[in-house]
Amino acid sequence: MSLDALLLAARTGDPGDRKRLAKGLVDKLEAYFRPRCPRGDARDLLQDTLVEIAKHLDTFVPTRPGAFEHFVLTVARNKLFAHRRAWARERLRRVDTLPLRMLADRSFTARLARRELIVRIEEAMGGLTDVERRAIEALIDEEDWQVLVEQEAVSRGTLRVRRHRAIARLRQILRRADPTLVPESS
């Protein structure tokens, strides 16, 4: 039975039809989230999506065949994309704050680890193109955006994209050299 038919049947008020609709929604959403994200995240996204769908259940009017299923999958996709964006922002925040914590630690071991990290980063920078290296060096030296935009003769958006790509490439090079240095989850 399609989700549209299950929705119309559930609106009759029969508790059995409501259970079938809920089961149909869970099955459809599990099939959607399972290959796209880790199991724990899939459960959370499933619950969030069901809550969002429940808000619109009584007011949703199917205008064509498959409209409710399309609505369900659109909500699921939006939840998944929002989750991925939030995860990426958190990942960048965690990685970007790591050097600041390391700088605050003045112990011999921390200083040694910083020196070793700097050497590895310098070695990895050798594997970048000139454009990528300039983008990262400007970021490290905290150069003004406008100066760099004028030097490179590109827009600010292009410069931001170059920086993000350069950082991603640097992480990739570092990860290939030593997987423990930059874990996959970061």
PDB file of C-alpha atoms in Angstrom:
ATOM      1  CA  MET A   1       0.000   0.000   0.000  1.00  0.00           C
ATOM      2  CA  SER A   2       1.376   3.468  -0.869  1.00  0.00           C
ATOM      3  CA  LEU A   3       1.959   6.144   1.718  1.00  0.00           C
ATOM      4  CA  ASP A   4      -0.831   8.223   0.140  1.00  0.00           C
ATOM      5  CA  ALA A   5      -3.315   5.382   0.585  1.00  0.00           C
ATOM      6  CA  LEU A   6      -2.099   4.788   4.144  1.00  0.00           C
ATOM      7  CA  LEU A   7      -2.552   8.492   4.933  1.00  0.00           C
ATOM      8  CA  LEU A   8      -6.106   8.534   3.599  1.00  0.00           C
ATOM      9  CA  ALA A   9      -6.944   5.350   5.511  1.00  0.00           C
ATOM     10  CA  ALA A  10      -5.416   6.724   8.728  1.00  0.00           C
ATOM     11  CA  ARG A  11      -7.615   9.813   8.496  1.00  0.00           C
ATOM     12  CA  THR A  12     -10.693   7.643   8.972  1.00  0.00           C
ATOM     13  CA  GLY A  13      -9.722   7.376  12.635  1.00  0.00           C
ATOM     14  CA  ASP A  14      -9.114   3.621  12.808  1.00  0.00           C
ATOM     15  CA  PRO A  15      -6.168   2.966  15.196  1.00  0.00           C
ATOM     16  CA  GLY A  16      -5.042   0.024  13.052  1.00  0.00           C
ATOM     17  CA  ASP A  17      -4.746   2.281  10.013  1.00  0.00           C
ATOM     18  CA  ARG A  18      -2.720   4.814  12.008  1.00  0.00           C
ATOM     19  CA  LYS A  19      -0.324   2.041  13.080  1.00  0.00           C
ATOM     20  CA  ARG A  20       0.049   0.908   9.467  1.00  0.00           C
ATOM     21  CA  LEU A  21       0.811   4.498   8.418  1.00  0.00           C
ATOM     22  CA  ALA A  22       3.403   4.822  11.180  1.00  0.00           C
ATOM     23  CA  LYS A  23       4.992   1.496  10.192  1.00  0.00           C
ATOM     24  CA  GLY A  24       5.014   2.536   6.528  1.00  0.00           C
ATOM     25  CA  LEU A  25       6.674   5.845   7.390  1.00  0.00           C
ATOM     26  CA  VAL A  26       9.306   4.180   9.577  1.00  0.00           C
ATOM     27  CA  ASP A  27      10.089   1.593   6.889  1.00  0.00           C
ATOM     28  CA  LYS A  28      10.384   4.230   4.151  1.00  0.00           C
ATOM     29  CA  LEU A  29      12.552   6.541   6.272  1.00  0.00           C
ATOM     30  CA  GLU A  30      14.808   3.727   7.518  1.00  0.00           C
ATOM     31  CA  ALA A  31      15.387   2.680   3.920  1.00  0.00           C
ATOM     32  CA  TYR A  32      16.239   6.290   3.070  1.00  0.00           C
ATOM     33  CA  PHE A  33      18.600   7.037   5.985  1.00  0.00           C
ATOM     34  CA  ARG A  34      20.333   3.646   6.374  1.00  0.00           C
ATOM     35  CA  PRO A  35      22.733   3.949   3.407  1.00  0.00           C
ATOM     36  CA  ARG A  36      23.288   7.681   3.866  1.00  0.00           C
ATOM     37  CA  CYS A  37      24.505   8.017   7.464  1.00  0.00           C
ATOM     38  CA  PRO A  38      25.748   6.070  10.510  1.00  0.00           C
ATOM     39  CA  ARG A  39      23.207   3.982  12.423  1.00  0.00           C
ATOM     40  CA  GLY A  40      22.981   6.290  15.468  1.00  0.00           C
ATOM     41  CA  ASP A  41      22.528   9.350  13.299  1.00  0.00           C
ATOM     42  CA  ALA A  42      19.923   7.517  11.210  1.00  0.00           C
ATOM     43  CA  ARG A  43      17.820   6.848  14.319  1.00  0.00           C
ATOM     44  CA  ASP A  44      17.994  10.485  15.390  1.00  0.00           C
ATOM     45  CA  LEU A  45      17.153  11.722  11.908  1.00  0.00           C
ATOM     46  CA  LEU A  46      14.273   9.243  11.688  1.00  0.00           C
ATOM     47  CA  GLN A  47      12.775  10.596  14.910  1.00  0.00           C
ATOM     48  CA  ASP A  48      13.257  14.229  13.900  1.00  0.00           C
ATOM     49  CA  THR A  49      11.686  13.568  10.509  1.00  0.00           C
ATOM     50  CA  LEU A  50       8.704  11.762  12.040  1.00  0.00           C
ATOM     51  CA  VAL A  51       8.106  14.694  14.394  1.00  0.00           C
ATOM     52  CA  GLU A  52       8.193  17.143  11.488  1.00  0.00           C
ATOM     53  CA  ILE A  53       5.850  14.985   9.402  1.00  0.00           C
ATOM     54  CA  ALA A  54       3.446  14.570  12.344  1.00  0.00           C
ATOM     55  CA  LYS A  55       3.045  18.357  12.503  1.00  0.00           C
ATOM     56  CA  HIS A  56       1.646  18.358   8.959  1.00  0.00           C
ATOM     57  CA  LEU A  57      -0.226  15.057   8.972  1.00  0.00           C
ATOM     58  CA  ASP A  58      -3.716  16.444   9.550  1.00  0.00           C
ATOM     59  CA  THR A  59      -3.364  19.371   7.165  1.00  0.00           C
ATOM     60  CA  PHE A  60      -1.524  17.696   4.286  1.00  0.00           C
ATOM     61  CA  VAL A  61      -3.670  17.451   1.141  1.00  0.00           C
ATOM     62  CA  PRO A  62      -2.333  15.121  -1.576  1.00  0.00           C
ATOM     63  CA  THR A  63      -2.671  16.960  -4.893  1.00  0.00           C
ATOM     64  CA  ARG A  64      -1.389  14.132  -7.096  1.00  0.00           C
ATOM     65  CA  PRO A  65      -0.490  10.470  -6.762  1.00  0.00           C
ATOM     66  CA  GLY A  66       2.676  10.035  -4.708  1.00  0.00           C
ATOM     67  CA  ALA A  67       2.492  13.551  -3.234  1.00  0.00           C
ATOM     68  CA  PHE A  68       2.673  12.394   0.391  1.00  0.00           C
ATOM     69  CA  GLU A  69       5.620  10.092  -0.287  1.00  0.00           C
ATOM     70  CA  HIS A  70       7.359  12.967  -2.066  1.00  0.00           C
ATOM     71  CA  PHE A  71       6.659  15.218   0.927  1.00  0.00           C
ATOM     72  CA  VAL A  72       8.031  12.603   3.347  1.00  0.00           C
ATOM     73  CA  LEU A  73      11.231  12.140   1.356  1.00  0.00           C
ATOM     74  CA  THR A  74      11.678  15.906   0.951  1.00  0.00           C
ATOM     75  CA  VAL A  75      11.454  16.394   4.720  1.00  0.00           C
ATOM     76  CA  ALA A  76      13.908  13.506   5.214  1.00  0.00           C
ATOM     77  CA  ARG A  77      16.347  14.957   2.689  1.00  0.00           C
ATOM     78  CA  ASN A  78      16.182  18.403   4.296  1.00  0.00           C
ATOM     79  CA  LYS A  79      16.805  16.907   7.748  1.00  0.00           C
ATOM     80  CA  LEU A  80      19.761  14.912   6.386  1.00  0.00           C
ATOM     81  CA  PHE A  81      21.318  17.964   4.704  1.00  0.00           C
ATOM     82  CA  ALA A  82      20.843  20.093   7.831  1.00  0.00           C
ATOM     83  CA  HIS A  83      22.457  17.323   9.886  1.00  0.00           C
ATOM     84  CA  ARG A  84      25.422  17.108   7.503  1.00  0.00           C
ATOM     85  CA  ARG A  85      25.904  20.884   7.539  1.00  0.00           C
ATOM     86  CA  ALA A  86      25.798  20.950  11.350  1.00  0.00           C
ATOM     87  CA  TRP A  87      28.242  18.049  11.518  1.00  0.00           C
ATOM     88  CA  ALA A  88      30.628  19.782   9.113  1.00  0.00           C
ATOM     89  CA  ARG A  89      30.468  23.046  11.086  1.00  0.00           C
ATOM     90  CA  GLU A  90      31.167  21.174  14.327  1.00  0.00           C
ATOM     91  CA  ARG A  91      34.044  19.274  12.732  1.00  0.00           C
ATOM     92  CA  LEU A  92      35.645  22.491  11.500  1.00  0.00           C
ATOM     93  CA  ARG A  93      35.167  24.132  14.885  1.00  0.00           C
ATOM     94  CA  ARG A  94      36.838  21.228  16.680  1.00  0.00           C
ATOM     95  CA  VAL A  95      39.778  21.077  14.265  1.00  0.00           C
ATOM     96  CA  ASP A  96      40.319  24.839  14.223  1.00  0.00           C
ATOM     97  CA  THR A  97      40.398  25.108  18.021  1.00  0.00           C
ATOM     98  CA  LEU A  98      42.957  22.311  18.442  1.00  0.00           C
ATOM     99  CA  PRO A  99      46.071  24.453  17.811  1.00  0.00           C
ATOM    100  CA  LEU A 100      44.844  27.096  20.283  1.00  0.00           C
ATOM    101  CA  ARG A 101      44.608  24.477  23.027  1.00  0.00           C
ATOM    102  CA  MET A 102      48.021  23.173  22.099  1.00  0.00           C
ATOM    103  CA  LEU A 103      49.500  26.678  22.263  1.00  0.00           C
ATOM    104  CA  ALA A 104      48.177  27.185  25.786  1.00  0.00           C
ATOM    105  CA  ASP A 105      50.011  24.098  27.065  1.00  0.00           C
ATOM    106  CA  ARG A 106      53.607  24.990  27.948  1.00  0.00           C
ATOM    107  CA  SER A 107      54.835  21.527  28.980  1.00  0.00           C
ATOM    108  CA  PHE A 108      57.898  20.009  27.317  1.00  0.00           C
ATOM    109  CA  THR A 109      55.821  17.248  25.755  1.00  0.00           C
ATOM    110  CA  ALA A 110      53.355  19.729  24.270  1.00  0.00           C
ATOM    111  CA  ARG A 111      56.163  21.895  22.872  1.00  0.00           C
ATOM    112  CA  LEU A 112      57.780  18.822  21.330  1.00  0.00           C
ATOM    113  CA  ALA A 113      54.456  17.716  19.849  1.00  0.00           C
ATOM    114  CA  ARG A 114      53.940  21.222  18.402  1.00  0.00           C
ATOM    115  CA  ARG A 115      57.377  21.184  16.790  1.00  0.00           C
ATOM    116  CA  GLU A 116      56.748  17.756  15.297  1.00  0.00           C
ATOM    117  CA  LEU A 117      53.342  18.864  14.041  1.00  0.00           C
ATOM    118  CA  ILE A 118      54.816  21.990  12.476  1.00  0.00           C
ATOM    119  CA  VAL A 119      57.495  19.937  10.693  1.00  0.00           C
ATOM    120  CA  ARG A 120      54.853  17.545   9.337  1.00  0.00           C
ATOM    121  CA  ILE A 121      52.657  20.410   8.199  1.00  0.00           C
ATOM    122  CA  GLU A 122      55.598  22.093   6.453  1.00  0.00           C
ATOM    123  CA  GLU A 123      56.408  18.804   4.698  1.00  0.00           C
ATOM    124  CA  ALA A 124      52.779  18.415   3.659  1.00  0.00           C
ATOM    125  CA  MET A 125      52.679  22.019   2.402  1.00  0.00           C
ATOM    126  CA  GLY A 126      55.354  20.989  -0.101  1.00  0.00           C
ATOM    127  CA  GLY A 127      52.737  18.764  -1.746  1.00  0.00           C
ATOM    128  CA  LEU A 128      50.370  21.676  -2.379  1.00  0.00           C
ATOM    129  CA  THR A 129      50.210  23.853  -5.472  1.00  0.00           C
ATOM    130  CA  ASP A 130      51.456  27.447  -5.256  1.00  0.00           C
ATOM    131  CA  VAL A 131      47.884  28.775  -5.163  1.00  0.00           C
ATOM    132  CA  GLU A 132      46.914  26.385  -2.353  1.00  0.00           C
ATOM    133  CA  ARG A 133      50.065  27.201  -0.395  1.00  0.00           C
ATOM    134  CA  ARG A 134      49.472  30.982  -0.710  1.00  0.00           C
ATOM    135  CA  ALA A 135      45.883  30.567   0.448  1.00  0.00           C
ATOM    136  CA  ILE A 136      46.926  28.672   3.582  1.00  0.00           C
ATOM    137  CA  GLU A 137      49.891  30.936   4.338  1.00  0.00           C
ATOM    138  CA  ALA A 138      47.619  33.992   4.087  1.00  0.00           C
ATOM    139  CA  LEU A 139      45.225  32.333   6.502  1.00  0.00           C
ATOM    140  CA  ILE A 140      48.019  31.518   8.953  1.00  0.00           C
ATOM    141  CA  ASP A 141      49.494  35.032   8.705  1.00  0.00           C
ATOM    142  CA  GLU A 142      45.984  36.489   9.121  1.00  0.00           C
ATOM    143  CA  GLU A 143      46.353  38.632   6.018  1.00  0.00           C
ATOM    144  CA  ASP A 144      43.523  40.971   5.156  1.00  0.00           C
ATOM    145  CA  TRP A 145      40.983  39.533   2.719  1.00  0.00           C
ATOM    146  CA  GLN A 146      40.957  42.618   0.538  1.00  0.00           C
ATOM    147  CA  VAL A 147      44.728  42.650   0.069  1.00  0.00           C
ATOM    148  CA  LEU A 148      44.746  39.018  -0.971  1.00  0.00           C
ATOM    149  CA  VAL A 149      41.745  39.505  -3.288  1.00  0.00           C
ATOM    150  CA  GLU A 150      43.604  42.300  -5.067  1.00  0.00           C
ATOM    151  CA  GLN A 151      46.862  40.305  -5.257  1.00  0.00           C
ATOM    152  CA  GLU A 152      45.163  37.218  -6.657  1.00  0.00           C
ATOM    153  CA  ALA A 153      42.711  39.210  -8.819  1.00  0.00           C
ATOM    154  CA  VAL A 154      39.797  37.007  -7.750  1.00  0.00           C
ATOM    155  CA  SER A 155      36.571  37.552  -5.860  1.00  0.00           C
ATOM    156  CA  ARG A 156      36.320  37.035  -2.112  1.00  0.00           C
ATOM    157  CA  GLY A 157      34.120  33.981  -2.673  1.00  0.00           C
ATOM    158  CA  THR A 158      36.721  32.417  -4.959  1.00  0.00           C
ATOM    159  CA  LEU A 159      39.382  33.041  -2.340  1.00  0.00           C
ATOM    160  CA  ARG A 160      37.254  31.373   0.348  1.00  0.00           C
ATOM    161  CA  VAL A 161      36.725  28.331  -1.877  1.00  0.00           C
ATOM    162  CA  ARG A 162      40.461  28.138  -2.552  1.00  0.00           C
ATOM    163  CA  ARG A 163      41.192  28.257   1.171  1.00  0.00           C
ATOM    164  CA  HIS A 164      38.693  25.529   1.986  1.00  0.00           C
ATOM    165  CA  ARG A 165      39.981  23.316  -0.797  1.00  0.00           C
ATOM    166  CA  ALA A 166      43.588  23.933   0.219  1.00  0.00           C
ATOM    167  CA  ILE A 167      42.858  23.012   3.830  1.00  0.00           C
ATOM    168  CA  ALA A 168      41.024  19.872   2.721  1.00  0.00           C
ATOM    169  CA  ARG A 169      43.945  18.910   0.476  1.00  0.00           C
ATOM    170  CA  LEU A 170      46.437  19.569   3.299  1.00  0.00           C
ATOM    171  CA  ARG A 171      44.393  17.328   5.609  1.00  0.00           C
ATOM    172  CA  GLN A 172      44.352  14.648   2.921  1.00  0.00           C
ATOM    173  CA  ILE A 173      48.148  14.818   2.518  1.00  0.00           C
ATOM    174  CA  LEU A 174      48.678  14.719   6.290  1.00  0.00           C
ATOM    175  CA  ARG A 175      46.231  11.816   6.642  1.00  0.00           C
ATOM    176  CA  ARG A 176      48.089   9.848   3.960  1.00  0.00           C
ATOM    177  CA  ALA A 177      51.412  10.478   5.709  1.00  0.00           C
ATOM    178  CA  ASP A 178      50.119   9.535   9.166  1.00  0.00           C
ATOM    179  CA  PRO A 179      46.480   8.471   9.665  1.00  0.00           C
ATOM    180  CA  THR A 180      46.730   9.089  13.421  1.00  0.00           C
ATOM    181  CA  LEU A 181      47.666  12.728  12.856  1.00  0.00           C
ATOM    182  CA  VAL A 182      44.365  13.712  11.212  1.00  0.00           C
ATOM    183  CA  PRO A 183      41.669  11.120  11.966  1.00  0.00           C
ATOM    184  CA  GLU A 184      38.935  10.443   9.371  1.00  0.00           C
ATOM    185  CA  SER A 185      36.235  11.879  11.639  1.00  0.00           C
ATOM    186  CA  SER A 186      37.897  15.296  11.720  1.00  0.00           C
TER     187      SER A 186
END
